[in-house]
GROMACS .gro file of C-alpha atoms in nm:
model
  424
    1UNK     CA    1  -0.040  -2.237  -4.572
    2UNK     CA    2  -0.204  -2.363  -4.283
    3UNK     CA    3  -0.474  -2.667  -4.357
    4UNK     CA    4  -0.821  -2.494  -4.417
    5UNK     CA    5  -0.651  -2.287  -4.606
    6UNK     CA    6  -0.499  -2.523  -4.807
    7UNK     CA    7  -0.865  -2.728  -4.827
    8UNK     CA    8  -1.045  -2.439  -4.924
    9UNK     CA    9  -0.812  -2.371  -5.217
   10UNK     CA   10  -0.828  -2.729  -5.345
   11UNK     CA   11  -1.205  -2.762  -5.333
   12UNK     CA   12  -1.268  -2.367  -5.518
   13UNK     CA   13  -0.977  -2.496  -5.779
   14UNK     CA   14  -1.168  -2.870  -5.808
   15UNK     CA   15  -1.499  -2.670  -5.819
   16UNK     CA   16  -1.398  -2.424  -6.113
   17UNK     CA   17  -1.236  -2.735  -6.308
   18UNK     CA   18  -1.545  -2.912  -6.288
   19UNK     CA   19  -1.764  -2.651  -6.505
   20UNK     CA   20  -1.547  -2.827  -6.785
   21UNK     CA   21  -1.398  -3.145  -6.686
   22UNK     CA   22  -1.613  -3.451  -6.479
   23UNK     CA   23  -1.336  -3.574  -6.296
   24UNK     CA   24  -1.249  -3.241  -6.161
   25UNK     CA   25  -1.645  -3.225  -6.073
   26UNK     CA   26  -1.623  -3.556  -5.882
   27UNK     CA   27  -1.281  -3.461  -5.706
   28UNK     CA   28  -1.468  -3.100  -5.540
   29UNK     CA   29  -1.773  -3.344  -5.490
   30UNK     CA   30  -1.532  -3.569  -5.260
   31UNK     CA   31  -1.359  -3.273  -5.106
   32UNK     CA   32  -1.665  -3.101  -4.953
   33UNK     CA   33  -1.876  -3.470  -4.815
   34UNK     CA   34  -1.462  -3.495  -4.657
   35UNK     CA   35  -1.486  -3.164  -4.518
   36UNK     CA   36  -1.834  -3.195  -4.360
   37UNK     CA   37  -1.753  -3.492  -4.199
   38UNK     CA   38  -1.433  -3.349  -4.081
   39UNK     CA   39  -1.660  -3.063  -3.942
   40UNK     CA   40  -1.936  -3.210  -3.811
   41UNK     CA   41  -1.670  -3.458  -3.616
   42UNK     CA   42  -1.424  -3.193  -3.482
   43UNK     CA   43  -1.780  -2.962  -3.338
   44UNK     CA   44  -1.902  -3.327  -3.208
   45UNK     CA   45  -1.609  -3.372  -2.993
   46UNK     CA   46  -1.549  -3.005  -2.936
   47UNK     CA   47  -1.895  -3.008  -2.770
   48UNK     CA   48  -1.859  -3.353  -2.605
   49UNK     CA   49  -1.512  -3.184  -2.442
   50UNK     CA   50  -1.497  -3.117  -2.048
   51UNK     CA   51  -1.189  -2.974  -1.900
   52UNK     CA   52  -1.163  -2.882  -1.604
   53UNK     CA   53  -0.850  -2.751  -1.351
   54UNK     CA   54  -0.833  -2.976  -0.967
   55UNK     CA   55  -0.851  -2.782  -0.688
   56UNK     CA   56  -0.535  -2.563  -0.592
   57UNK     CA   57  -0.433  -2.498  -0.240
   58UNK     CA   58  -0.523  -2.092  -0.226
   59UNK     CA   59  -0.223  -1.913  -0.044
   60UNK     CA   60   0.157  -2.003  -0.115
   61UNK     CA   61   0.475  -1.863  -0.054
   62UNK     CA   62   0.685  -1.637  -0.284
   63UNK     CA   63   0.945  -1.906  -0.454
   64UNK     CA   64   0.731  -2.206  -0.407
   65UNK     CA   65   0.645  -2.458  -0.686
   66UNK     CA   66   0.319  -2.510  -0.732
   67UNK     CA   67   0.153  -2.838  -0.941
   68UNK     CA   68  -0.152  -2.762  -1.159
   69UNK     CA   69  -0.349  -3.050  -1.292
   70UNK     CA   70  -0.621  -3.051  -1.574
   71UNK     CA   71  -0.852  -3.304  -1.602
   72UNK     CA   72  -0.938  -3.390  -2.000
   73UNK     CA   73  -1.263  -3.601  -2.088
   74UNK     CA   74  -1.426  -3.715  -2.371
   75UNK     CA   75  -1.779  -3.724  -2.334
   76UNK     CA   76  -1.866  -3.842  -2.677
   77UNK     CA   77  -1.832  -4.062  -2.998
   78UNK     CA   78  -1.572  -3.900  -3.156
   79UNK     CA   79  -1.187  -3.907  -3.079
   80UNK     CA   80  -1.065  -3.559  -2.995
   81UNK     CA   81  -0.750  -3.455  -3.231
   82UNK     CA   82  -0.510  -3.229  -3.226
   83UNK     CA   83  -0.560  -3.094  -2.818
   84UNK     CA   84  -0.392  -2.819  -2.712
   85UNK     CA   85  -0.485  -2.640  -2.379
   86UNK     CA   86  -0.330  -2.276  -2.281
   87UNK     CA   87  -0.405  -2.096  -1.946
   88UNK     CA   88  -0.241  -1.782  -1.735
   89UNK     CA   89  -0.076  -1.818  -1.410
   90UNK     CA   90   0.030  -1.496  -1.338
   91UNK     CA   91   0.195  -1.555  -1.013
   92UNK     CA   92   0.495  -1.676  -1.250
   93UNK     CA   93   0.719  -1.443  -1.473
   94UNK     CA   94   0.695  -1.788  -1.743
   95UNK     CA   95   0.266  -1.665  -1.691
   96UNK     CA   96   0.194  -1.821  -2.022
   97UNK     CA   97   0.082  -2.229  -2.024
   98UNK     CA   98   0.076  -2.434  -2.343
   99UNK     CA   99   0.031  -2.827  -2.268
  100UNK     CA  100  -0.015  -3.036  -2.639
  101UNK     CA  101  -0.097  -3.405  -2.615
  102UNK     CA  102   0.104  -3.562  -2.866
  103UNK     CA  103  -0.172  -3.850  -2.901
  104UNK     CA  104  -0.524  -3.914  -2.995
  105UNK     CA  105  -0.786  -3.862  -2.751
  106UNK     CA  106  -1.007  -4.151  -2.791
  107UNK     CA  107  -1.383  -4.161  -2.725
  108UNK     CA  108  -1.549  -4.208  -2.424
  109UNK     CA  109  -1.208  -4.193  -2.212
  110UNK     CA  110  -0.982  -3.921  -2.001
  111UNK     CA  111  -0.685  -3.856  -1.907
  112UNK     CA  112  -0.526  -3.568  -1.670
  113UNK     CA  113  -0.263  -3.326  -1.784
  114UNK     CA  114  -0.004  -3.114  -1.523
  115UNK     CA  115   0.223  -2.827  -1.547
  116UNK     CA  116   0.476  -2.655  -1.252
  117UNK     CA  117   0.464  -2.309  -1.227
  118UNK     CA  118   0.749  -2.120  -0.948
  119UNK     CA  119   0.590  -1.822  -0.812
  120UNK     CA  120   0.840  -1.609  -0.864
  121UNK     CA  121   0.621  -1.320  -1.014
  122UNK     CA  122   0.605  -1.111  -0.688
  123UNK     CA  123   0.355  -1.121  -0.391
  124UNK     CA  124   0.035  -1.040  -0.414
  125UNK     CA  125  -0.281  -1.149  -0.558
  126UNK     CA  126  -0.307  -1.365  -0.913
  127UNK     CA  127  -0.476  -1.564  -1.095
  128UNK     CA  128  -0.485  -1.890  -1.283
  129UNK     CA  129  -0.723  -1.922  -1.576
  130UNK     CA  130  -0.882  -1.926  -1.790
  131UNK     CA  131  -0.834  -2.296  -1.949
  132UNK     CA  132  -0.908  -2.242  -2.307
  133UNK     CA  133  -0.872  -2.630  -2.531
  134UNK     CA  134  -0.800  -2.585  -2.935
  135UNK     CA  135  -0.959  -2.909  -3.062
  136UNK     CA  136  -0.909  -3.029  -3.447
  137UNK     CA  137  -1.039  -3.273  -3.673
  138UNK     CA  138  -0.818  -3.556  -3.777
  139UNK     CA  139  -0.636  -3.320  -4.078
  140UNK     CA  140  -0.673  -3.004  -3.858
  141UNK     CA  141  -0.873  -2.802  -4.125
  142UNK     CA  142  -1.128  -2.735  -3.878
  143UNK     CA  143  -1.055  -2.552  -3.487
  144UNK     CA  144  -1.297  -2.506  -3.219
  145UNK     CA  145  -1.210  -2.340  -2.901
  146UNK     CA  146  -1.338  -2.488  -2.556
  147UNK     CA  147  -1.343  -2.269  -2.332
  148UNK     CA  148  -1.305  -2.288  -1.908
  149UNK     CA  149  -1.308  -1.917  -1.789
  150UNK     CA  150  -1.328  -2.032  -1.408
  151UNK     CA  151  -1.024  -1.790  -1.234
  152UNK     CA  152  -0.898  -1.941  -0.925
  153UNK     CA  153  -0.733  -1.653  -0.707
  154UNK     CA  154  -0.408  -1.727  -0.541
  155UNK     CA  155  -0.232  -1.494  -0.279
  156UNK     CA  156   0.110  -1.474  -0.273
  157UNK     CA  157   0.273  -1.415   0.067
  158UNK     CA  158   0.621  -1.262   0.074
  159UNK     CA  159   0.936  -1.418   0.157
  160UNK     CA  160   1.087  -1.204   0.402
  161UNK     CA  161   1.503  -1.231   0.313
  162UNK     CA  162   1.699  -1.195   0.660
  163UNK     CA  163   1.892  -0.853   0.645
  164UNK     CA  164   2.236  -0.746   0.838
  165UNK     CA  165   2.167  -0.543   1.147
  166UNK     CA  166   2.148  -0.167   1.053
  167UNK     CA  167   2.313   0.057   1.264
  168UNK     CA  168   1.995   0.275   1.439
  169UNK     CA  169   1.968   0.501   1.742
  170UNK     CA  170   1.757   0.478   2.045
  171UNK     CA  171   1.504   0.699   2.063
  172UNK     CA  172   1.567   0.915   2.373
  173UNK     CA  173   1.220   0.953   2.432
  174UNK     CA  174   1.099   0.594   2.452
  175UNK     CA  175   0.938   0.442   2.743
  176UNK     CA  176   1.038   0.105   2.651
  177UNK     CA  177   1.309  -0.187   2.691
  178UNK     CA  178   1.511  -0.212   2.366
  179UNK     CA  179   1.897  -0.325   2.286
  180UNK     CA  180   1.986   0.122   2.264
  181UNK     CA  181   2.135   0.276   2.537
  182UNK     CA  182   2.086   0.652   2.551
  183UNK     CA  183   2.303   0.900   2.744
  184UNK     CA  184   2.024   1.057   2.953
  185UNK     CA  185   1.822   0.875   3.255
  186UNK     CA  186   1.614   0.619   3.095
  187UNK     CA  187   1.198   0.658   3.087
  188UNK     CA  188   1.153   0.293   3.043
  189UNK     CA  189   0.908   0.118   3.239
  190UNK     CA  190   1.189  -0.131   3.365
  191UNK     CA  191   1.271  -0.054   3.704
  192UNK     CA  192   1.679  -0.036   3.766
  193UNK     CA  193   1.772   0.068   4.124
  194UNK     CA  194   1.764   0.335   4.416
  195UNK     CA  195   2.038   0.593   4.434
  196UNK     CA  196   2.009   0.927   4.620
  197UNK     CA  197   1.863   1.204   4.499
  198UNK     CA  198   2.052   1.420   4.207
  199UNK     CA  199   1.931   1.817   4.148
  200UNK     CA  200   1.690   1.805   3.847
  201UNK     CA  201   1.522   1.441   3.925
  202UNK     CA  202   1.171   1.448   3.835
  203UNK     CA  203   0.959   1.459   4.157
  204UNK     CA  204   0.773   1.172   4.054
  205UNK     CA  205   1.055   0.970   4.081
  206UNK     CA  206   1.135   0.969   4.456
  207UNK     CA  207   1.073   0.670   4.676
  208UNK     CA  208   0.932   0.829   4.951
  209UNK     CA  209   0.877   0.488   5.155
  210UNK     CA  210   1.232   0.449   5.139
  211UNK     CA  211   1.310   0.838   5.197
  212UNK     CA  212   1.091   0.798   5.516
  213UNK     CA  213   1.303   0.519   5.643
  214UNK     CA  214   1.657   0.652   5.571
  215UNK     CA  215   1.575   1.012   5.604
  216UNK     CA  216   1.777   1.109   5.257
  217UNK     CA  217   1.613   1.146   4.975
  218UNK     CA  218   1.625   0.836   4.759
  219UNK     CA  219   1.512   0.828   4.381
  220UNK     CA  220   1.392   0.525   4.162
  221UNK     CA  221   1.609   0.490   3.846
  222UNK     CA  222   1.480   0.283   3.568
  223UNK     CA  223   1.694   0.121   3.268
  224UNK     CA  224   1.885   0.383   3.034
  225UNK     CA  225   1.826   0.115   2.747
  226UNK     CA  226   1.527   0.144   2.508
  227UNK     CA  227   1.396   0.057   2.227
  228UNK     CA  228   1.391   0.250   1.882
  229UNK     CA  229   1.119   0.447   1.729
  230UNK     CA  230   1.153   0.378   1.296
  231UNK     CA  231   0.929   0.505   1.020
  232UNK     CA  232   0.964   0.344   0.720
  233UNK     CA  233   0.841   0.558   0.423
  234UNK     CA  234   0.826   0.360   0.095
  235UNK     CA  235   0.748   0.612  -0.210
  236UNK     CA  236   0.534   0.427  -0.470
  237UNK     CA  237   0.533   0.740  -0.726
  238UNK     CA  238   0.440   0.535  -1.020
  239UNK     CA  239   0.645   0.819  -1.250
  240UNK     CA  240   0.994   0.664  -1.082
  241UNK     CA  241   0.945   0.286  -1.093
  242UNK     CA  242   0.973   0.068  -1.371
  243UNK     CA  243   0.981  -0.314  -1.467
  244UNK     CA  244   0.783  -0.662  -1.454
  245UNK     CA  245   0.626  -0.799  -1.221
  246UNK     CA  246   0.883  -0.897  -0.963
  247UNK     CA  247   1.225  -0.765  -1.161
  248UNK     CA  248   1.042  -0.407  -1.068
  249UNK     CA  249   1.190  -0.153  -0.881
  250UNK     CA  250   0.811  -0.153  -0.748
  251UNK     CA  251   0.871  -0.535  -0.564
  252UNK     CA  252   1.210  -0.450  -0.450
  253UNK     CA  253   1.072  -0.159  -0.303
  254UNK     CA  254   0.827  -0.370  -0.085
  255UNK     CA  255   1.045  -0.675   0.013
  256UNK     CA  256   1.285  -0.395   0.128
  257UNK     CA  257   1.033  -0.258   0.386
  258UNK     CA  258   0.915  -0.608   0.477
  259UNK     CA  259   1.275  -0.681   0.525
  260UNK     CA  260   1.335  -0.428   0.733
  261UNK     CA  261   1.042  -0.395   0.949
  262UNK     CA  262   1.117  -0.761   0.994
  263UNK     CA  263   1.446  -0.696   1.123
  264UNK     CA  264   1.327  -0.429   1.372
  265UNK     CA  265   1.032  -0.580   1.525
  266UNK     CA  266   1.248  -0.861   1.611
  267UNK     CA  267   1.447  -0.604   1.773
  268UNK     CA  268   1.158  -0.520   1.998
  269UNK     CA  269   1.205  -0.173   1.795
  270UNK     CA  270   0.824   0.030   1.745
  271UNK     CA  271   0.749   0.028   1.364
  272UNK     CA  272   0.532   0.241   1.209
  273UNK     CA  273   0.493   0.176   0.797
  274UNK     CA  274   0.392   0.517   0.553
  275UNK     CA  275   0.312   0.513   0.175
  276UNK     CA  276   0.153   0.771  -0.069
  277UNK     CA  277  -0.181   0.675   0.067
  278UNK     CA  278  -0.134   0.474   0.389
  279UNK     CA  279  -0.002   0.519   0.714
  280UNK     CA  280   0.008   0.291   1.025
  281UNK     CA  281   0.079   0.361   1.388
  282UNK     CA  282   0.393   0.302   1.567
  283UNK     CA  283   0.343  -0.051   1.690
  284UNK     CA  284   0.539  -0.364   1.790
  285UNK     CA  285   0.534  -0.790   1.754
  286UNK     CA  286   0.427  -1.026   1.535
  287UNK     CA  287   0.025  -0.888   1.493
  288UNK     CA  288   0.153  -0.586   1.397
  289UNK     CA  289   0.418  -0.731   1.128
  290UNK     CA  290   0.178  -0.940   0.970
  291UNK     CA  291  -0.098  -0.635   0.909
  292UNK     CA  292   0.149  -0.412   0.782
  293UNK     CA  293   0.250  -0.732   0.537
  294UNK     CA  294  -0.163  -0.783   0.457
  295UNK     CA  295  -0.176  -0.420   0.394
  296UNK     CA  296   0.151  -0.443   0.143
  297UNK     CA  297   0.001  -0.724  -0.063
  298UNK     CA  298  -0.309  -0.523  -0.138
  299UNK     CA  299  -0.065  -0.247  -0.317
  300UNK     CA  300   0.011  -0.263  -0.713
  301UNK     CA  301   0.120  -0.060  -0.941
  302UNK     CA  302  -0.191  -0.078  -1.173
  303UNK     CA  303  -0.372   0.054  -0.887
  304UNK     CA  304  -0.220   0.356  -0.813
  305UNK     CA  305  -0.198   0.493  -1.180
  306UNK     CA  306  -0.501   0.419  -1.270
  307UNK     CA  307  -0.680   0.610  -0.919
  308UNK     CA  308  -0.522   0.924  -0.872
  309UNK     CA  309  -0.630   0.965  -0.524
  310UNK     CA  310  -0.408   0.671  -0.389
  311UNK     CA  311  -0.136   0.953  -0.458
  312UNK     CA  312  -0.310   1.212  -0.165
  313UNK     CA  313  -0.017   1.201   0.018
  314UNK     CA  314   0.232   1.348  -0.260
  315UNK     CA  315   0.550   1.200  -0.376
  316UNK     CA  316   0.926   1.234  -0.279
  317UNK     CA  317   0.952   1.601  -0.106
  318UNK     CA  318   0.600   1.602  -0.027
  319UNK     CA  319   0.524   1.259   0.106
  320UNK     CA  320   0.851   1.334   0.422
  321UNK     CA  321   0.707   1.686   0.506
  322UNK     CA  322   0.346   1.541   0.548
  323UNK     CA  323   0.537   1.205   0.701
  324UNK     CA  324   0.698   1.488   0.968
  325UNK     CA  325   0.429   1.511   1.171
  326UNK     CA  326   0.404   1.161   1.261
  327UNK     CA  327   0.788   1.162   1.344
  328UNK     CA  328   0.921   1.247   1.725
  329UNK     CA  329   1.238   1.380   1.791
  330UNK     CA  330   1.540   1.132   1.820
  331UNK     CA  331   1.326   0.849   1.603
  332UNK     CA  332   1.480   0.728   1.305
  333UNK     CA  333   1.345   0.743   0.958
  334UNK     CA  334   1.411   0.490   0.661
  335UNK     CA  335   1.293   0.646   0.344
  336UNK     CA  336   1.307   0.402  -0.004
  337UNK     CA  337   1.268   0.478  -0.321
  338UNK     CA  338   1.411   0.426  -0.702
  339UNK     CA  339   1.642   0.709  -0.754
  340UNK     CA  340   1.572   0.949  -0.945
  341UNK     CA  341   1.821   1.293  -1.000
  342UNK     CA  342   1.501   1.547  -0.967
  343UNK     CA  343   1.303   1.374  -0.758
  344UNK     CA  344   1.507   1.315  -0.494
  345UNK     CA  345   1.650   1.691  -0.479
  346UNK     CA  346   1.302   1.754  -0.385
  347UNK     CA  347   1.361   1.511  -0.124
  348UNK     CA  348   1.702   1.613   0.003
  349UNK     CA  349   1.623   1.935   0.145
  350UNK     CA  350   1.320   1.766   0.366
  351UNK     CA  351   1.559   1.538   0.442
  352UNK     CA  352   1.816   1.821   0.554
  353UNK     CA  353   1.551   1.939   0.738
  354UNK     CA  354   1.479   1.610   0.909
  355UNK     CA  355   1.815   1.568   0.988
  356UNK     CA  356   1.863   1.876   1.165
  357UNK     CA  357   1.524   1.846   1.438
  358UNK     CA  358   1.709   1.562   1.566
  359UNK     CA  359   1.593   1.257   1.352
  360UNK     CA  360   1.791   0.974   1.225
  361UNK     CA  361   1.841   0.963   0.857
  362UNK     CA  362   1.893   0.632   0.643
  363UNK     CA  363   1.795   0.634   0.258
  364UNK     CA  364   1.730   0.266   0.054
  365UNK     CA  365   1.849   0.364  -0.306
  366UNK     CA  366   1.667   0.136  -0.559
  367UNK     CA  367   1.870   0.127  -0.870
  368UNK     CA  368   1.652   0.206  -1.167
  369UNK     CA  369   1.904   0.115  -1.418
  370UNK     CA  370   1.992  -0.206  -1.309
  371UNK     CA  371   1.627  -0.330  -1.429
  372UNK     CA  372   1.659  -0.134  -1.759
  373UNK     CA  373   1.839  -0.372  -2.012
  374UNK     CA  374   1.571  -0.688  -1.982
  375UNK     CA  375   1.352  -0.387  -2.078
  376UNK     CA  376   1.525  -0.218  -2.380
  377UNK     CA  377   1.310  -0.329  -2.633
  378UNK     CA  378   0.968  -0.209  -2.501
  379UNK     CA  379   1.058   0.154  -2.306
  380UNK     CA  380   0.939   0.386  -2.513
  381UNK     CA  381   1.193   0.658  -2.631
  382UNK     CA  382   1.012   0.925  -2.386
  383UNK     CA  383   1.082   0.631  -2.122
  384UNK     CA  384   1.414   0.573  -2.181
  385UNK     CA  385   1.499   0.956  -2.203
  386UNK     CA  386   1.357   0.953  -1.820
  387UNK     CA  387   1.557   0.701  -1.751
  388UNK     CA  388   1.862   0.879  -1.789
  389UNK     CA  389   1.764   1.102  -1.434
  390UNK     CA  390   1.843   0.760  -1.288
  391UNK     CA  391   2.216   0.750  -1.349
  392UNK     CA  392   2.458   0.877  -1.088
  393UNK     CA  393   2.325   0.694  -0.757
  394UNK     CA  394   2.696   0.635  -0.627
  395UNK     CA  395   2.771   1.020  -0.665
  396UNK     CA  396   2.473   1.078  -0.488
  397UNK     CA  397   2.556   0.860  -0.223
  398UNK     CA  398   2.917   0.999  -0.197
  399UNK     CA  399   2.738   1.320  -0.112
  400UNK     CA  400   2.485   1.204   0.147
  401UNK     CA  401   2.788   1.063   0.329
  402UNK     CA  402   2.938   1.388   0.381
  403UNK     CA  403   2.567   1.529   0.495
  404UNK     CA  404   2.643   1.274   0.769
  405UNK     CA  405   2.345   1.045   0.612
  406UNK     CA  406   2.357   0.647   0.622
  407UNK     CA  407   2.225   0.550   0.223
  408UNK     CA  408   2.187   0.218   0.062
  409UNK     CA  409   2.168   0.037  -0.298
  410UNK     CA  410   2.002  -0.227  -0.403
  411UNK     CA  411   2.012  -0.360  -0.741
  412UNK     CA  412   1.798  -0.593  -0.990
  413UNK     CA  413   1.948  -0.971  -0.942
  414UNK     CA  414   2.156  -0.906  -0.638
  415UNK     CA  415   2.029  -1.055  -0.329
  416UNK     CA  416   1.861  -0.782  -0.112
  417UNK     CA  417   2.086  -0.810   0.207
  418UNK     CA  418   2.412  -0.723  -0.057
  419UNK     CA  419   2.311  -0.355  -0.078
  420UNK     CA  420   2.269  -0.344   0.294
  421UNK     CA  421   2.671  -0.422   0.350
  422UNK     CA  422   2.790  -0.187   0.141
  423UNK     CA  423   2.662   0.162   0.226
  424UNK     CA  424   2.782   0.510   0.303
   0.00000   0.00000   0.00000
């Protein structure tokens, strides 16, 4: 029985005893002038109660510790029993706060409580609040709730996790400098040399100040090495991922194509990022990294179920074929997604097709199953009957190996650059 409970019952039993016995009168009499001043003291210092968070830096890093400190004071006559004082900080997988003071809070005094919180619940935006303060009288019959429902918004930049170098092509096409050689004259702006003319050099290419001088026709060649052209398609179909926060297929998804892009742009390579409702031109450097990353910490899941039209661009199949048409001949293409058995045979044949006009094909697996078991208990039975498409991503694999494809797997726990050294 908790205490009001408890008080009640005493003072109705003490009440009904006293229609025949005094002392059982006297007893309830005691009981309720108690409880009123019990009451009247715990809504005193309820009222007389400020709390209030300090001022939070607003942007951190994923993994950092951040140090959260409430300011408690008591404004009034009363001592202030019993404090307890819960808040949110979703930017943590532990999101739930609960800081008790073991001791009285005297009267006309303060004091400042603080909590650490990792933010380790994915990138993004979050929030911390509200404070909400359970104050009691001295017995804790009576509860009143003080309540702080300030939010303070933090963002949540991602922590970009080096990867291996992946094995991509030049694209053939490119006009600039990159680490690829390609077998055909190169287009890059880099000038190389002078060597005589060859039947089929462009025109354009001649050095006719030179020609005039030596009387043989002399052509400019320029470097054979470029850079790459890489598309990096990351399929948010909210019907394939699952999980919390960031032990989702959904976060590994995104730290994946940060990771990557990273990588590539370091590279000098030309990124261009596409989603289900987003798509960025090819572009290169740090400016460009950091908008595609600004653009990825505006995406969650919550969004795109709840707004259909976030999905315009289809899912799996659909999403490459529209993706196509951005895509040049001899670029290479980096598609990621949770694997799913009929989704991805959808996706396969585009792929196929992909493949075939000349385009370099790597796929970035995300194991479904590995974030099932820390779910068990709340997947429905519809849920966990759709999770069973997810099984059978190393057959899979086995298969795109023979297509001549380069796949990937990453799982929930291992560190992201693991599934990136072991690959078909």
């Amino acid at each position: 029985l908790n205490p009001f409970t408890l008080y009640m019952g005493l003072t109705g039993l003490f009440l009904f005893g006293g229609l025949f016995q005094r002392t059982s009168f006297l007893i309830c009499l005691t009981l309720i002038i108690c409880g009123i001043y019990l009451f009247l003291s715990a809504r005193s210092a309820a009222h007389s109660l400020v709390i209030q968070r300090l001022p939070i830096k607003p942007q951190y890093v994923e993994g950092e510790e951040v140090q959260v400190i409430v300011e408690v004071r008591n404004r009034g006559g009363f001592p202030v029993h019993g404090l307890v004082i819960n808040e949110t900080f979703t930017a943590a997988l532990r999101s739930q706060v609960r800081l008790a003071m073991p001791r009285t809070l005297p009267a006309h005094s303060h004091l400042r409580l603080q909590y650490l919180r990792q933010c380790d619940g994915g990138m993004g935006h979050h929030d911390v609040g509200p404070l909400e303060a359970t104050v009691t009288d001295v017995l804790g019959v009576f509860r009143y709730l003080v309540v702080e429902d300030t939010l303070v918004e933090l963002e949540i930049l991602p922590r970009i996790e080096p990867l291996p170098e992946l094995v991509f092509r030049g694209s053939p096409h490119s006009t600039l400098y990159g680490y690829y050689d390609v077998a055909q004259r190169g287009l890059s702006v880099n000038f190389s040399g002078i060597r005589p003319y060859s039947p089929g050099d462009s025109l354009r290419h001649i050095a006719w100040k030179l020609t005039a001088r030596t009387g043989e026709l002399m052509v400019k060649e320029f470097e054979r090495s470029v850079n790459s052209e890489v598309t990096v398609i990351l399929d948010l179909n909210p019907e394939v991922h699952l999980g919390i926060k960031s032990q989702s297929t959904w976060e590994y998804g995104r730290d994946a194509a940060l990771g990557i892009m990273s990588r590539q742009l370091e590279m000098n390579n030309s990124v261009r990022l596409v989603s289900n409702h987003f798509f960025s031109e090819l572009g290169r450097g740090e400016d460009h990294f950091h908008y595609l990353c600004r653009e990825v910490l505006k995406w969650s899941p919550e969004h795109l179920t709840e707004d259909e039209s976030l999905m315009r661009w289809g899912v799996a199949g659909e999403l490459l074929m529209r993706t196509s048409t951005l895509i040049s001949r001899g670029s290479t293409l980096v598609y990621i997604s949770p694997y799913h058995k009929l989704e991805f045979a959808k996706a396969r044949e585009v792929l196929k097709h992909l493949s075939g006009e000349g385009i370099d094909i790597h796929i970035v697996f995300i194991d479904a199953n590995s974030f099932v078991a820390p779910l068990v208990r709340k997947l429905s039975w519809a849920h966990l009957a759709e999770v069973g498409y997810c099984r059978g991503v190393e057959e899979e694999m086995g298969e795109l190996r023979k297509m001549g494809f380069t796949s990937y797997q990453i799982k929930c726990g291992e560190p992201l650059a693991r599934g990136f050294l072991i690959h078909g």
